[in-house]
Amino acid sequence: MYGLSPQGSDTLVLTSKSLQQVLHLMKIDIFQDTVCPWCRIGKRHLELVLDDWDGEPVEVAYHSFFLDPTLPAEGKDFRSHLQAKIGGQVGTDQLFDVPRERGAAVGLVFNFDAIDRSPNTMLSHQLVAITPDELKTQMVDAVYAAYFEQGRDIGNIEVLLDIAEENGLSRTETQTRLEASEGRDVVLTDVALAQQLGISGVPFFVINDAYGFSGAQPPHMMRRVLEQVAAESVTVTD
């Protein structure tokens, strides 16, 4: 059910794996959307695994994905948009119960009642893309918290500039860069790569450019996957 599956082209796998084997480095690429509750939960699950991981060093990179690429720049009303997507099969409050409970179990708050907008996430992904590497994880967490805990409209540039400033970036410089569409090419490259890899839902985790698993799997399942990949890496290098 949670087995590994090959991802990517042969050339990509061979080139990347050979470098990682020399460096004894495990690379984990996370495809996520900034309005995806399960992405936030999956990220936390991975962090719990890595907190006491004693295997090879791990490098984590974040990649953009659009759950709804059709959203206009101004976004839509949150509940009516969500209701339209699920087709009235289940009430929105019932839909929120599981991620709220799963999040609370790992210290995450989901305050869905505070959310008014379903935003277009392009700008929020651009903000993450232009954030320095040493602050990127912090910025991803800040964007998630702004949306899921505070109900802020992360499709609004002023809101994103507030978040950037709150997390150590220059407001003026960030505004200039976002208005110049900086990071947009990175976001679109990520989205194209996700399509190339056949990723249709997030979160999706790609390990060493060779193996992948989807969903916010429980920490013990993620650990099992990482251990399997690490063992195979040792076998290959030996």
Short mmCIF file of C-alpha atoms in Angstrom, two decimals:
data_model
loop_
_atom_site.label_atom_id
_atom_site.label_comp_id
_atom_site.label_asym_id
_atom_site.label_seq_id
_atom_site.Cartn_x
_atom_site.Cartn_y
_atom_site.Cartn_z
CA MET A 1 0.00 0.00 0.00
CA TYR A 2 2.83 2.39 0.80
CA GLY A 3 5.47 0.86 -1.46
CA LEU A 4 8.02 2.78 -3.42
CA SER A 5 7.57 3.49 -7.10
CA PRO A 6 10.16 4.69 -9.65
CA GLN A 7 9.94 8.35 -10.65
CA GLY A 8 11.50 10.33 -13.46
CA SER A 9 13.63 9.52 -16.48
CA ASP A 10 16.56 7.12 -16.52
CA THR A 11 19.01 9.95 -17.23
CA LEU A 12 17.76 12.03 -14.31
CA VAL A 13 17.93 9.08 -11.94
CA LEU A 14 21.42 7.95 -12.92
CA THR A 15 22.97 11.42 -12.82
CA SER A 16 21.42 12.44 -9.50
CA LYS A 17 21.87 9.11 -7.74
CA SER A 18 25.55 8.84 -8.59
CA LEU A 19 26.24 12.25 -7.04
CA GLN A 20 24.17 11.48 -3.95
CA GLN A 21 25.96 8.16 -3.47
CA VAL A 22 29.35 9.90 -3.50
CA LEU A 23 28.12 12.47 -0.97
CA HIS A 24 26.11 9.92 1.08
CA LEU A 25 23.23 12.39 1.00
CA MET A 26 19.53 11.61 0.87
CA LYS A 27 17.54 14.17 -1.09
CA ILE A 28 13.81 14.58 -0.48
CA ASP A 29 11.76 16.76 -2.82
CA ILE A 30 8.32 17.73 -1.53
CA PHE A 31 5.66 18.79 -4.00
CA GLN A 32 3.05 20.85 -2.16
CA ASP A 33 0.46 23.59 -2.43
CA THR A 34 0.24 26.34 0.14
CA VAL A 35 -3.52 25.80 0.63
CA CYS A 36 -3.25 22.03 1.06
CA PRO A 37 -3.90 20.94 4.66
CA TRP A 38 -2.53 17.46 4.00
CA CYS A 39 0.68 18.98 2.65
CA ARG A 40 1.16 20.81 5.92
CA ILE A 41 0.48 17.64 7.88
CA GLY A 42 2.77 15.57 5.64
CA LYS A 43 5.55 18.10 6.09
CA ARG A 44 5.20 17.86 9.87
CA HIS A 45 5.20 14.06 9.74
CA LEU A 46 8.46 14.12 7.79
CA GLU A 47 9.97 16.56 10.29
CA LEU A 48 9.08 14.22 13.15
CA VAL A 49 10.91 11.40 11.36
CA LEU A 50 13.95 13.55 10.67
CA ASP A 51 14.10 14.86 14.25
CA ASP A 52 15.57 11.54 15.40
CA TRP A 53 16.89 10.25 12.07
CA ASP A 54 20.40 8.84 12.56
CA GLY A 55 21.01 7.75 8.98
CA GLU A 56 22.68 9.65 6.18
CA PRO A 57 22.24 13.45 6.03
CA VAL A 58 18.98 14.58 4.45
CA GLU A 59 18.40 17.58 2.20
CA VAL A 60 14.79 18.74 1.78
CA ALA A 61 13.59 20.89 -1.12
CA TYR A 62 10.12 22.35 -1.69
CA HIS A 63 8.36 22.35 -5.06
CA SER A 64 5.19 24.08 -6.20
CA PHE A 65 1.95 22.42 -7.20
CA PHE A 66 -1.47 23.92 -7.98
CA LEU A 67 -4.43 22.05 -6.54
CA ASP A 68 -6.64 24.32 -8.64
CA PRO A 69 -4.79 26.05 -11.49
CA THR A 70 -8.06 27.59 -12.72
CA LEU A 71 -8.51 29.99 -9.80
CA PRO A 72 -8.46 33.66 -10.84
CA ALA A 73 -5.81 35.99 -9.42
CA GLU A 74 -8.30 37.40 -6.89
CA GLY A 75 -9.35 33.94 -5.73
CA LYS A 76 -12.89 32.86 -4.85
CA ASP A 77 -15.11 32.60 -1.81
CA PHE A 78 -13.72 29.72 0.23
CA ARG A 79 -16.81 27.75 1.18
CA SER A 80 -18.74 28.15 -2.06
CA HIS A 81 -15.65 27.21 -4.09
CA LEU A 82 -15.00 24.16 -1.93
CA GLN A 83 -18.64 23.10 -2.03
CA ALA A 84 -18.63 23.38 -5.82
CA LYS A 85 -15.50 21.18 -6.04
CA ILE A 86 -16.84 18.40 -3.81
CA GLY A 87 -20.26 18.52 -5.46
CA GLY A 88 -22.28 18.62 -2.27
CA GLN A 89 -21.38 15.00 -1.45
CA VAL A 90 -20.37 15.94 2.08
CA GLY A 91 -20.72 19.06 4.20
CA THR A 92 -17.72 21.35 4.41
CA ASP A 93 -17.61 21.12 8.20
CA GLN A 94 -17.44 17.34 7.98
CA LEU A 95 -14.69 17.67 5.38
CA PHE A 96 -12.60 19.70 7.85
CA ASP A 97 -12.88 17.27 10.77
CA VAL A 98 -10.19 14.79 9.72
CA PRO A 99 -7.37 17.25 8.86
CA ARG A 100 -8.22 19.23 12.00
CA GLU A 101 -7.87 16.09 14.13
CA ARG A 102 -4.77 14.78 12.34
CA GLY A 103 -3.16 18.20 12.58
CA ALA A 104 -3.89 18.56 16.29
CA ALA A 105 -2.23 15.17 16.89
CA VAL A 106 1.09 16.64 15.68
CA GLY A 107 0.72 20.14 17.11
CA LEU A 108 -0.82 21.89 14.10
CA VAL A 109 -3.84 24.19 14.30
CA PHE A 110 -6.39 24.32 11.48
CA ASN A 111 -8.87 27.15 11.98
CA PHE A 112 -11.01 26.64 8.89
CA ASP A 113 -13.70 28.98 10.27
CA ALA A 114 -11.27 31.89 9.83
CA ILE A 115 -10.74 31.26 6.10
CA ASP A 116 -12.77 33.43 3.72
CA ARG A 117 -10.88 33.04 0.43
CA SER A 118 -9.66 30.22 -1.78
CA PRO A 119 -6.63 32.07 -3.13
CA ASN A 120 -4.67 31.69 -6.30
CA THR A 121 -1.39 30.37 -4.88
CA MET A 122 1.05 31.58 -7.55
CA LEU A 123 2.33 34.55 -5.51
CA SER A 124 2.72 32.50 -2.33
CA HIS A 125 4.78 29.94 -4.24
CA GLN A 126 6.86 32.77 -5.72
CA LEU A 127 7.53 34.09 -2.21
CA VAL A 128 8.81 30.68 -1.13
CA ALA A 129 10.89 30.41 -4.31
CA ILE A 130 12.70 33.73 -3.74
CA THR A 131 13.25 33.16 -0.02
CA PRO A 132 16.88 32.33 0.85
CA ASP A 133 17.47 28.62 1.43
CA GLU A 134 18.23 29.09 5.12
CA LEU A 135 14.79 30.67 5.66
CA LYS A 136 12.75 28.60 3.21
CA THR A 137 11.35 26.06 5.68
CA GLN A 138 10.44 28.88 8.06
CA MET A 139 8.67 30.72 5.23
CA VAL A 140 6.70 27.64 4.18
CA ASP A 141 5.56 27.23 7.78
CA ALA A 142 4.68 30.93 8.04
CA VAL A 143 2.56 30.85 4.88
CA TYR A 144 0.74 27.74 6.09
CA ALA A 145 0.09 29.31 9.50
CA ALA A 146 -1.09 32.58 7.97
CA TYR A 147 -3.68 30.73 5.90
CA PHE A 148 -4.78 27.84 8.08
CA GLU A 149 -4.55 29.46 11.53
CA GLN A 150 -5.19 33.15 10.87
CA GLY A 151 -7.33 32.95 7.73
CA ARG A 152 -5.20 35.49 5.87
CA ASP A 153 -5.56 35.79 2.10
CA ILE A 154 -2.23 34.46 0.86
CA GLY A 155 -3.15 35.38 -2.70
CA ASN A 156 -2.95 39.05 -1.74
CA ILE A 157 0.47 40.60 -2.27
CA GLU A 158 0.14 42.92 0.74
CA VAL A 159 -0.54 39.96 2.99
CA LEU A 160 2.47 38.13 1.56
CA LEU A 161 4.65 41.19 2.08
CA ASP A 162 3.54 41.26 5.72
CA ILE A 163 4.50 37.59 6.06
CA ALA A 164 7.85 38.21 4.36
CA GLU A 165 8.63 41.11 6.68
CA GLU A 166 7.57 39.12 9.75
CA ASN A 167 10.08 36.46 8.76
CA GLY A 168 13.14 38.59 8.18
CA LEU A 169 12.87 39.66 4.55
CA SER A 170 12.91 43.23 3.31
CA ARG A 171 9.38 44.30 2.47
CA THR A 172 10.51 46.73 -0.22
CA GLU A 173 12.90 44.30 -1.88
CA THR A 174 10.36 41.46 -1.74
CA GLN A 175 7.69 43.65 -3.32
CA THR A 176 10.04 44.64 -6.13
CA ARG A 177 10.96 41.04 -6.80
CA LEU A 178 7.40 39.73 -6.72
CA GLU A 179 6.10 42.53 -8.93
CA ALA A 180 8.88 41.70 -11.39
CA SER A 181 7.55 38.11 -11.46
CA GLU A 182 10.76 36.77 -9.93
CA GLY A 183 10.36 33.14 -8.94
CA ARG A 184 7.49 32.61 -11.36
CA ASP A 185 9.68 30.61 -13.74
CA VAL A 186 10.75 28.38 -10.84
CA VAL A 187 7.13 27.76 -9.90
CA LEU A 188 6.11 26.92 -13.45
CA THR A 189 9.11 24.61 -13.84
CA ASP A 190 8.03 22.77 -10.69
CA VAL A 191 4.48 22.41 -12.00
CA ALA A 192 5.75 21.09 -15.33
CA LEU A 193 8.04 18.63 -13.53
CA ALA A 194 5.12 17.37 -11.46
CA GLN A 195 3.19 16.72 -14.66
CA GLN A 196 6.21 14.96 -16.17
CA LEU A 197 6.46 12.70 -13.11
CA GLY A 198 2.76 11.93 -13.25
CA ILE A 199 1.99 13.62 -9.94
CA SER A 200 -1.74 14.31 -9.73
CA GLY A 201 -2.10 15.04 -6.02
CA VAL A 202 -0.09 16.39 -3.12
CA PRO A 203 1.76 16.08 -0.90
CA PHE A 204 4.10 13.98 -2.99
CA PHE A 205 7.60 13.05 -1.84
CA VAL A 206 10.40 12.12 -4.24
CA ILE A 207 13.51 10.56 -2.73
CA ASN A 208 16.89 10.66 -4.46
CA ASP A 209 15.17 11.43 -7.78
CA ALA A 210 14.26 7.76 -7.96
CA TYR A 211 11.44 6.80 -5.60
CA GLY A 212 8.23 8.44 -4.53
CA PHE A 213 5.24 8.16 -2.25
CA SER A 214 2.11 10.24 -1.96
CA GLY A 215 -0.03 11.50 0.86
CA ALA A 216 0.50 12.56 4.47
CA GLN A 217 1.57 9.07 5.51
CA PRO A 218 2.05 8.41 9.24
CA PRO A 219 5.59 9.05 10.54
CA HIS A 220 6.29 5.35 11.07
CA MET A 221 5.45 4.62 7.44
CA MET A 222 7.65 7.48 6.23
CA ARG A 223 10.49 6.19 8.37
CA ARG A 224 10.10 2.72 6.85
CA VAL A 225 10.38 4.20 3.35
CA LEU A 226 13.46 6.26 4.23
CA GLU A 227 15.11 3.22 5.83
CA GLN A 228 14.42 1.16 2.73
CA VAL A 229 15.92 3.82 0.48
CA ALA A 230 18.95 4.19 2.74
CA ALA A 231 19.51 0.42 2.76
CA GLU A 232 19.30 0.24 -1.03
CA SER A 233 21.75 3.15 -1.30
CA VAL A 234 24.26 1.30 0.88
CA THR A 235 23.84 -1.84 -1.23
CA VAL A 236 24.48 0.09 -4.45
CA THR A 237 27.52 1.97 -3.13
CA ASP A 238 29.02 -1.19 -1.68
#
